[in-house]
mmCIF file of C-alpha atoms and ligand atoms in Angstrom:
data_model
loop_
_atom_site.group_PDB
_atom_site.id
_atom_site.type_symbol
_atom_site.label_atom_id
_atom_site.label_comp_id
_atom_site.label_asym_id
_atom_site.label_seq_id
_atom_site.Cartn_x
_atom_site.Cartn_y
_atom_site.Cartn_z
ATOM 1 C CA MET A 234 -86.386 -126.596 24.006
ATOM 2 C CA THR A 235 -86.619 -122.752 22.541
ATOM 3 C CA PRO A 236 -89.909 -121.141 23.919
ATOM 4 C CA SER A 237 -92.381 -119.850 21.412
ATOM 5 C CA LEU A 238 -91.936 -116.679 19.924
ATOM 6 C CA PRO A 239 -94.615 -114.723 22.027
ATOM 7 C CA ARG A 240 -93.170 -116.211 24.974
ATOM 8 C CA ARG A 241 -89.700 -115.179 24.066
ATOM 9 C CA MET A 242 -91.000 -111.769 23.086
ATOM 10 C CA LEU A 243 -92.149 -111.322 26.958
ATOM 11 C CA LEU A 244 -88.659 -111.810 27.809
ATOM 12 C CA ASP A 245 -87.598 -109.234 25.209
ATOM 13 C CA LEU A 246 -90.412 -106.963 26.665
ATOM 14 C CA ALA A 247 -88.774 -107.651 30.024
ATOM 15 C CA SER A 248 -85.130 -106.635 28.985
ATOM 16 C CA ALA A 249 -86.491 -103.576 27.243
ATOM 17 C CA GLY A 250 -88.264 -102.707 30.504
ATOM 18 C CA LEU A 251 -85.043 -103.081 32.543
ATOM 19 C CA LEU A 252 -83.007 -100.987 30.218
ATOM 20 C CA VAL A 253 -85.487 -98.191 30.624
ATOM 21 C CA PHE A 254 -85.695 -98.753 34.471
ATOM 22 C CA GLY A 255 -82.004 -98.705 34.583
ATOM 23 C CA LEU A 256 -81.675 -95.101 33.296
ATOM 24 C CA SER A 257 -83.497 -93.921 36.125
ATOM 25 C CA TYR A 258 -80.519 -94.420 38.235
ATOM 26 C CA TRP A 259 -81.209 -91.148 40.417
ATOM 27 C CA TRP A 260 -84.615 -92.523 41.288
ATOM 28 C CA LEU A 261 -83.656 -96.136 41.927
ATOM 29 C CA GLY A 262 -80.625 -95.713 44.159
ATOM 30 C CA ASN A 263 -77.318 -97.922 43.329
ATOM 31 C CA ALA A 264 -78.620 -101.449 44.557
ATOM 32 C CA ALA A 265 -81.719 -101.570 42.596
ATOM 33 C CA HIS A 266 -79.905 -100.075 39.555
ATOM 34 C CA GLU A 267 -77.053 -102.861 39.781
ATOM 35 C CA LEU A 268 -79.787 -105.595 40.165
ATOM 36 C CA ALA A 269 -81.717 -104.375 37.230
ATOM 37 C CA GLY A 270 -78.902 -104.195 34.984
ATOM 38 C CA THR A 271 -77.713 -107.781 36.182
ATOM 39 C CA ALA A 272 -81.093 -109.170 35.570
ATOM 40 C CA MET A 273 -81.251 -107.501 32.188
ATOM 41 C CA PHE A 274 -77.853 -108.879 31.062
ATOM 42 C CA LEU A 275 -78.936 -112.314 31.897
ATOM 43 C CA LEU A 276 -82.164 -112.093 29.810
ATOM 44 C CA LEU A 277 -79.779 -110.839 27.004
ATOM 45 C CA ILE A 278 -77.595 -113.900 27.205
ATOM 46 C CA LEU A 279 -80.944 -115.889 27.051
ATOM 47 C CA HIS A 280 -81.954 -113.870 24.176
ATOM 48 C CA ASN A 281 -78.978 -114.759 22.250
ATOM 49 C CA VAL A 282 -79.071 -118.310 23.173
ATOM 50 C CA PHE A 283 -82.578 -118.492 21.398
ATOM 51 C CA ASN A 284 -81.521 -116.719 18.561
ATOM 52 C CA ARG A 285 -78.246 -118.604 18.256
ATOM 53 C CA ARG A 286 -79.146 -119.940 14.910
ATOM 54 C CA TRP A 287 -79.220 -116.336 13.452
ATOM 55 C CA TRP A 288 -75.464 -115.917 14.615
ATOM 56 C CA GLY A 289 -74.803 -119.275 13.033
ATOM 57 C CA ARG A 290 -76.208 -117.996 9.547
ATOM 58 C CA LEU A 291 -74.431 -114.706 9.834
ATOM 59 C CA PRO A 292 -71.225 -115.351 7.922
ATOM 60 C CA ARG A 293 -73.391 -117.193 5.115
ATOM 61 C CA ALA A 294 -76.213 -114.440 5.062
ATOM 62 C CA ARG A 295 -77.155 -113.124 1.625
ATOM 63 C CA ARG A 296 -75.667 -109.654 1.110
ATOM 64 C CA GLU A 297 -78.833 -107.843 0.453
ATOM 65 C CA PRO A 298 -79.382 -104.142 1.956
ATOM 66 C CA ARG A 299 -81.911 -105.146 4.684
ATOM 67 C CA ARG A 300 -79.805 -107.950 5.867
ATOM 68 C CA LEU A 301 -76.613 -106.098 5.703
ATOM 69 C CA LEU A 302 -78.409 -103.191 7.713
ATOM 70 C CA ASP A 303 -79.674 -105.784 10.350
ATOM 71 C CA GLY A 304 -76.302 -107.387 10.655
ATOM 72 C CA ALA A 305 -74.623 -104.057 11.101
ATOM 73 C CA VAL A 306 -77.165 -102.826 13.875
ATOM 74 C CA THR A 307 -76.836 -106.211 15.766
ATOM 75 C CA LEU A 308 -73.140 -106.030 15.821
ATOM 76 C CA LEU A 309 -73.300 -102.370 16.761
ATOM 77 C CA LEU A 310 -75.877 -103.378 19.693
ATOM 78 C CA LEU A 311 -73.608 -106.251 20.692
ATOM 79 C CA GLY A 312 -70.510 -103.579 20.952
ATOM 80 C CA GLY A 313 -73.037 -101.053 22.989
ATOM 81 C CA MET A 314 -74.118 -103.789 25.326
ATOM 82 C CA LEU A 315 -70.295 -104.979 25.895
ATOM 83 C CA ALA A 316 -69.243 -101.691 26.677
ATOM 84 C CA LEU A 317 -72.121 -101.320 28.999
ATOM 85 C CA LEU A 318 -71.531 -104.564 30.631
ATOM 86 C CA VAL A 319 -67.676 -103.957 30.950
ATOM 87 C CA THR A 320 -68.147 -100.413 32.595
ATOM 88 C CA SER A 321 -70.845 -101.582 34.791
ATOM 89 C CA VAL A 322 -68.582 -104.287 36.207
ATOM 90 C CA LEU A 323 -65.820 -101.745 36.625
ATOM 91 C CA ILE A 324 -67.817 -99.150 38.654
ATOM 92 C CA SER A 325 -70.070 -101.446 40.374
ATOM 93 C CA ASN A 326 -70.409 -100.643 43.983
ATOM 94 C CA ALA A 327 -71.352 -104.237 44.685
ATOM 95 C CA LEU A 328 -67.943 -105.439 43.460
ATOM 96 C CA SER A 329 -65.941 -102.495 44.302
ATOM 97 C CA GLY A 330 -64.163 -104.625 47.322
ATOM 98 C CA VAL A 331 -62.660 -106.729 44.486
ATOM 99 C CA LEU A 332 -62.203 -103.990 41.566
ATOM 100 C CA SER A 333 -61.216 -100.993 43.954
ATOM 101 C CA ALA A 334 -58.556 -99.729 41.230
ATOM 102 C CA PHE A 335 -61.348 -98.893 38.952
ATOM 103 C CA GLY A 336 -64.144 -96.621 38.907
ATOM 104 C CA GLY A 337 -63.928 -92.751 38.276
ATOM 105 C CA PHE A 338 -65.536 -90.056 36.505
ATOM 106 C CA THR A 339 -64.611 -90.997 32.770
ATOM 107 C CA LEU A 340 -65.864 -94.941 33.197
ATOM 108 C CA ARG A 341 -69.082 -93.399 34.687
ATOM 109 C CA GLN A 342 -69.255 -91.311 31.514
ATOM 110 C CA ILE A 343 -68.697 -93.900 29.077
ATOM 111 C CA HIS A 344 -71.313 -96.203 31.036
ATOM 112 C CA SER A 345 -73.847 -93.412 30.644
ATOM 113 C CA LEU A 346 -72.856 -92.711 27.085
ATOM 114 C CA ALA A 347 -73.422 -96.569 26.103
ATOM 115 C CA ALA A 348 -76.602 -96.626 27.886
ATOM 116 C CA TYR A 349 -78.216 -94.176 26.027
ATOM 117 C CA TRP A 350 -76.855 -95.207 22.594
ATOM 118 C CA VAL A 351 -78.095 -98.706 23.484
ATOM 119 C CA LEU A 352 -81.647 -97.227 24.107
ATOM 120 C CA VAL A 353 -81.422 -95.794 20.697
ATOM 121 C CA ILE A 354 -79.977 -98.982 19.005
ATOM 122 C CA VAL A 355 -82.293 -101.247 20.894
ATOM 123 C CA ALA A 356 -85.461 -99.226 19.247
ATOM 124 C CA VAL A 357 -83.696 -99.458 15.803
ATOM 125 C CA HIS A 358 -83.416 -103.361 16.306
ATOM 126 C CA LEU A 359 -87.164 -103.408 17.250
ATOM 127 C CA GLY A 360 -87.955 -101.240 14.432
ATOM 128 C CA LEU A 361 -86.245 -103.780 12.106
ATOM 129 C CA ARG A 362 -88.775 -106.400 13.077
ATOM 130 C CA TRP A 363 -91.549 -104.362 13.659
ATOM 131 C CA PRO A 364 -93.635 -106.394 11.065
ATOM 132 C CA MET A 365 -92.777 -109.595 13.198
ATOM 133 C CA ILE A 366 -93.754 -107.982 16.350
ATOM 134 C CA MET A 367 -97.264 -106.797 15.137
ATOM 135 C CA ALA A 368 -97.858 -110.244 13.427
ATOM 136 C CA VAL A 369 -97.444 -111.494 17.009
ATOM 137 C CA ALA A 370 -99.570 -108.811 18.482
ATOM 138 C CA ARG A 371 -102.284 -109.828 15.773
ATOM 139 C CA GLY A 372 -101.985 -113.253 16.756
ATOM 140 C CA LEU A 373 -102.414 -112.634 20.459
ATOM 141 C CA LEU A 374 -105.520 -110.568 19.931
ATOM 142 C CA GLY A 375 -107.243 -113.022 17.491
ATOM 143 C CA ILE A 376 -106.976 -110.326 14.558
ATOM 144 C CA GLU A 377 -107.183 -112.373 11.223
ATOM 145 C CA THR A 378 -108.102 -109.792 8.707
ATOM 146 C CA ALA A 379 -106.611 -106.493 7.368
ATOM 147 C CA SER A 380 -108.460 -103.483 7.974
ATOM 148 C CA ARG A 381 -107.822 -100.126 6.184
ATOM 149 C CA PRO A 382 -109.156 -97.893 9.208
ATOM 150 C CA ARG A 383 -107.168 -99.798 11.779
ATOM 151 C CA ALA A 384 -103.904 -99.431 9.612
ATOM 152 C CA LEU A 385 -104.752 -95.662 9.352
ATOM 153 C CA ALA A 386 -105.313 -95.328 13.050
ATOM 154 C CA LEU A 387 -101.955 -97.054 13.984
ATOM 155 C CA ARG A 388 -100.210 -95.051 11.310
ATOM 156 C CA LEU A 389 -101.757 -92.077 13.313
ATOM 157 C CA LEU A 390 -100.610 -93.123 16.620
ATOM 158 C CA ALA A 391 -97.197 -93.954 15.146
ATOM 159 C CA ALA A 392 -96.933 -90.128 13.717
ATOM 160 C CA ALA A 393 -98.230 -88.945 17.102
ATOM 161 C CA VAL A 394 -95.701 -91.246 19.250
ATOM 162 C CA ALA A 395 -92.760 -90.029 16.821
ATOM 163 C CA ALA A 396 -93.830 -86.500 17.309
ATOM 164 C CA GLN A 397 -93.830 -86.857 21.132
ATOM 165 C CA GLY A 398 -90.412 -88.629 20.703
ATOM 166 C CA VAL A 399 -88.861 -85.514 19.212
ATOM 167 C CA TRP A 400 -90.250 -83.440 21.989
ATOM 168 C CA SER A 401 -89.020 -86.001 24.619
ATOM 169 C CA ALA A 402 -85.367 -86.102 22.990
ATOM 170 C CA LEU A 403 -85.254 -82.381 23.540
ATOM 171 C CA VAL A 404 -86.837 -82.393 27.038
ATOM 172 C CA LEU A 405 -84.163 -85.120 28.150
ATOM 173 C CA GLY A 406 -81.124 -83.596 26.011
ATOM 174 C CA LEU A 407 -80.567 -86.668 24.121
ATOM 175 C CA ALA A 408 -78.316 -85.218 21.885
ATOM 176 C CA GLY A 409 -76.080 -84.192 24.756
ATOM 177 C CA ARG A 410 -76.262 -87.553 26.088
ATOM 178 C CA LEU A 411 -75.328 -89.229 22.735
ATOM 179 C CA SER A 412 -72.255 -86.914 22.599
ATOM 180 C CA MET A 413 -71.103 -87.393 26.102
ATOM 181 C CA GLN A 414 -71.614 -83.631 26.883
ATOM 182 C CA VAL A 415 -71.268 -83.112 30.631
ATOM 183 C CA SER A 416 -74.589 -81.565 31.924
ATOM 184 C CA LEU A 417 -75.302 -80.920 35.704
ATOM 185 C CA ASP A 418 -79.154 -80.286 34.609
ATOM 186 C CA TRP A 419 -80.598 -83.752 34.786
ATOM 187 C CA TRP A 420 -84.249 -84.855 35.390
ATOM 188 C CA ASN A 421 -85.717 -84.208 38.772
ATOM 189 C CA PHE A 422 -87.573 -87.321 39.949
ATOM 190 C CA GLU A 423 -89.044 -85.699 42.941
ATOM 191 C CA GLU A 424 -91.152 -83.576 40.437
ATOM 192 C CA SER A 425 -92.265 -86.723 38.386
ATOM 193 C CA VAL A 426 -91.048 -90.294 37.855
ATOM 194 C CA ALA A 427 -93.769 -91.542 35.168
ATOM 195 C CA ALA A 428 -92.902 -88.602 32.854
ATOM 196 C CA PHE A 429 -89.360 -89.573 32.613
ATOM 197 C CA PHE A 430 -90.310 -93.120 31.744
ATOM 198 C CA LEU A 431 -93.012 -91.759 29.227
ATOM 199 C CA HIS A 432 -90.170 -89.652 27.471
ATOM 200 C CA CYS A 433 -87.862 -92.581 27.385
ATOM 201 C CA LEU A 434 -90.607 -94.803 25.669
ATOM 202 C CA ALA A 435 -91.378 -91.957 23.393
ATOM 203 C CA ILE A 436 -87.833 -91.759 22.244
ATOM 204 C CA MET A 437 -87.699 -95.474 21.638
ATOM 205 C CA GLY A 438 -91.045 -95.163 19.596
ATOM 206 C CA LEU A 439 -89.572 -92.313 17.408
ATOM 207 C CA CYS A 440 -86.559 -94.518 16.516
ATOM 208 C CA VAL A 441 -88.937 -97.573 15.997
ATOM 209 C CA ALA A 442 -91.068 -95.500 13.553
ATOM 210 C CA VAL A 443 -88.172 -93.910 11.750
ATOM 211 C CA THR A 444 -86.557 -97.279 11.252
ATOM 212 C CA HIS A 445 -89.833 -99.323 10.220
ATOM 213 C CA TYR A 446 -91.243 -96.475 8.034
ATOM 214 C CA GLY A 447 -87.962 -95.553 6.560
ATOM 215 C CA LEU A 448 -87.466 -99.156 5.501
ATOM 216 C CA GLN A 449 -90.879 -99.244 3.899
ATOM 217 C CA GLY A 450 -89.984 -95.969 2.057
ATOM 218 C CA CYS A 451 -86.829 -97.399 0.777
ATOM 219 C CA ARG A 452 -88.567 -100.599 -0.357
ATOM 220 C CA ARG A 453 -91.132 -98.593 -2.256
ATOM 221 C CA LEU A 454 -88.447 -96.551 -3.967
ATOM 222 C CA ALA A 455 -86.516 -99.558 -4.891
ATOM 223 C CA ARG A 456 -89.605 -101.147 -6.398
ATOM 224 C CA GLN A 457 -90.386 -97.921 -8.635
ATOM 225 C CA ALA A 458 -86.887 -97.966 -9.826
ATOM 226 C CA ARG A 459 -87.016 -101.494 -10.771
ATOM 227 C CA ARG A 460 -90.233 -100.714 -12.569
ATOM 228 C CA PRO A 461 -89.522 -100.542 -16.619
ATOM 229 C CA GLY A 462 -90.256 -97.234 -18.384
HETATM 230 C C1 HEM B 719 -83.312 -104.664 25.567
HETATM 231 C C2 HEM B 719 -82.464 -105.377 24.559
HETATM 232 C C3 HEM B 719 -83.211 -106.158 23.489
HETATM 233 C C4 HEM B 719 -84.416 -106.251 22.979
HETATM 234 C C5 HEM B 719 -85.673 -105.556 23.602
HETATM 235 C C6 HEM B 719 -84.457 -107.038 21.746
HETATM 236 C C7 HEM B 719 -85.664 -107.567 21.043
HETATM 237 C C8 HEM B 719 -85.882 -108.119 20.131
HETATM 238 C C9 HEM B 719 -86.850 -109.008 19.363
HETATM 239 C C10 HEM B 719 -88.279 -108.468 19.905
HETATM 240 C C11 HEM B 719 -86.490 -109.821 18.686
HETATM 241 C C12 HEM B 719 -87.317 -110.875 17.598
HETATM 242 C C13 HEM B 719 -88.021 -111.834 18.528
HETATM 243 C C14 HEM B 719 -87.071 -112.807 19.248
HETATM 244 O O1 HEM B 719 -86.325 -113.673 18.429
HETATM 245 O O2 HEM B 719 -86.912 -112.914 20.408
HETATM 246 C C15 HEM B 719 -84.982 -109.974 18.313
HETATM 247 C C16 HEM B 719 -84.277 -110.799 17.726
HETATM 248 C C17 HEM B 719 -82.855 -110.685 17.766
HETATM 249 N N1 HEM B 719 -82.049 -110.186 18.418
HETATM 250 FE FE1 HEM B 719 -82.530 -108.765 19.978
HETATM 251 N N2 HEM B 719 -83.251 -107.430 21.611
HETATM 252 C C18 HEM B 719 -82.492 -106.913 22.611
HETATM 253 C C19 HEM B 719 -81.087 -107.036 22.464
HETATM 254 C C20 HEM B 719 -80.437 -107.930 21.641
HETATM 255 C C21 HEM B 719 -78.819 -108.043 21.706
HETATM 256 C C22 HEM B 719 -77.870 -107.137 22.933
HETATM 257 C C23 HEM B 719 -78.400 -108.583 20.720
HETATM 258 C C24 HEM B 719 -76.940 -109.087 20.151
HETATM 259 C C25 HEM B 719 -75.947 -108.757 20.905
HETATM 260 C C26 HEM B 719 -79.519 -108.849 20.016
HETATM 261 C C27 HEM B 719 -79.721 -109.902 18.995
HETATM 262 C C28 HEM B 719 -80.736 -110.485 18.475
HETATM 263 C C29 HEM B 719 -80.658 -111.414 17.425
HETATM 264 C C30 HEM B 719 -79.354 -112.423 16.679
HETATM 265 C C31 HEM B 719 -82.167 -111.834 16.836
HETATM 266 C C32 HEM B 719 -82.606 -112.552 15.950
HETATM 267 C C33 HEM B 719 -82.947 -111.885 14.504
HETATM 268 C C34 HEM B 719 -83.732 -112.832 13.579
HETATM 269 O O3 HEM B 719 -83.668 -113.968 13.713
HETATM 270 O O4 HEM B 719 -83.990 -111.893 12.507
HETATM 271 N N3 HEM B 719 -80.689 -108.422 20.642
HETATM 272 N N4 HEM B 719 -84.757 -108.914 19.497
#
């Protein structure tokens, strides 16, 4: 039996949390990092079992822009997660007795590169289903009617999170991490732990907002283009 959408989303929230948690390797230490990563992959296997119908429909899906984009992002996410999984196994300390021939600097770099790309792609994946996530949130909070002031407040909040996300991307040197630039200048967890997680969440918020409002903008433009005269 497949759990209800709100319960499934709790599992999704846990996977996203474990992904962000895993990025704090230098705070967690190796054992907690490997445990968090293993739990995340197990949750993601469940996630895809629950969403197996989507994979079944993929070859016959209508070739419209929104679906093509969703398909491409999901396949990219699959590729990123597989790269993360394979490099995790090869560089794992827990498995080093079995796989002692592997490891090394380049594999670690690919692992970290995949992790930051996955962070961005997961956020785009969430942005593509933001209306569904908001509908579940409204259901849980018992909100039944639309409200202009609430919509405006949420848009302002989204703009603030996106602006913070740009700043957080600069602070964490995201561009360098996504282009595999080697840097010794890394987050000092002795100064603050919470700030690191807030920067990661703000970056995810930025990607969600760009995807969701970008799609809304494209839809509006397409509607205008179809209007006669
Ligand atoms: C931390 C990682 C991830 C998070 C937070 C996440 C989040 C979500 C959410 C919120 C949904 C909609 C609710 C649901 O069906 O559960 C969803 C749907 C889906 N996800 Fe993920 N996901 C993640 C990773 C992945 C990965 C790695 C894949 C594929 C390899 C994937 C494939 C799918 C598919 C196929 C759907 C169904 C799409 C649909 O029916 O429109 N997800 N995901």
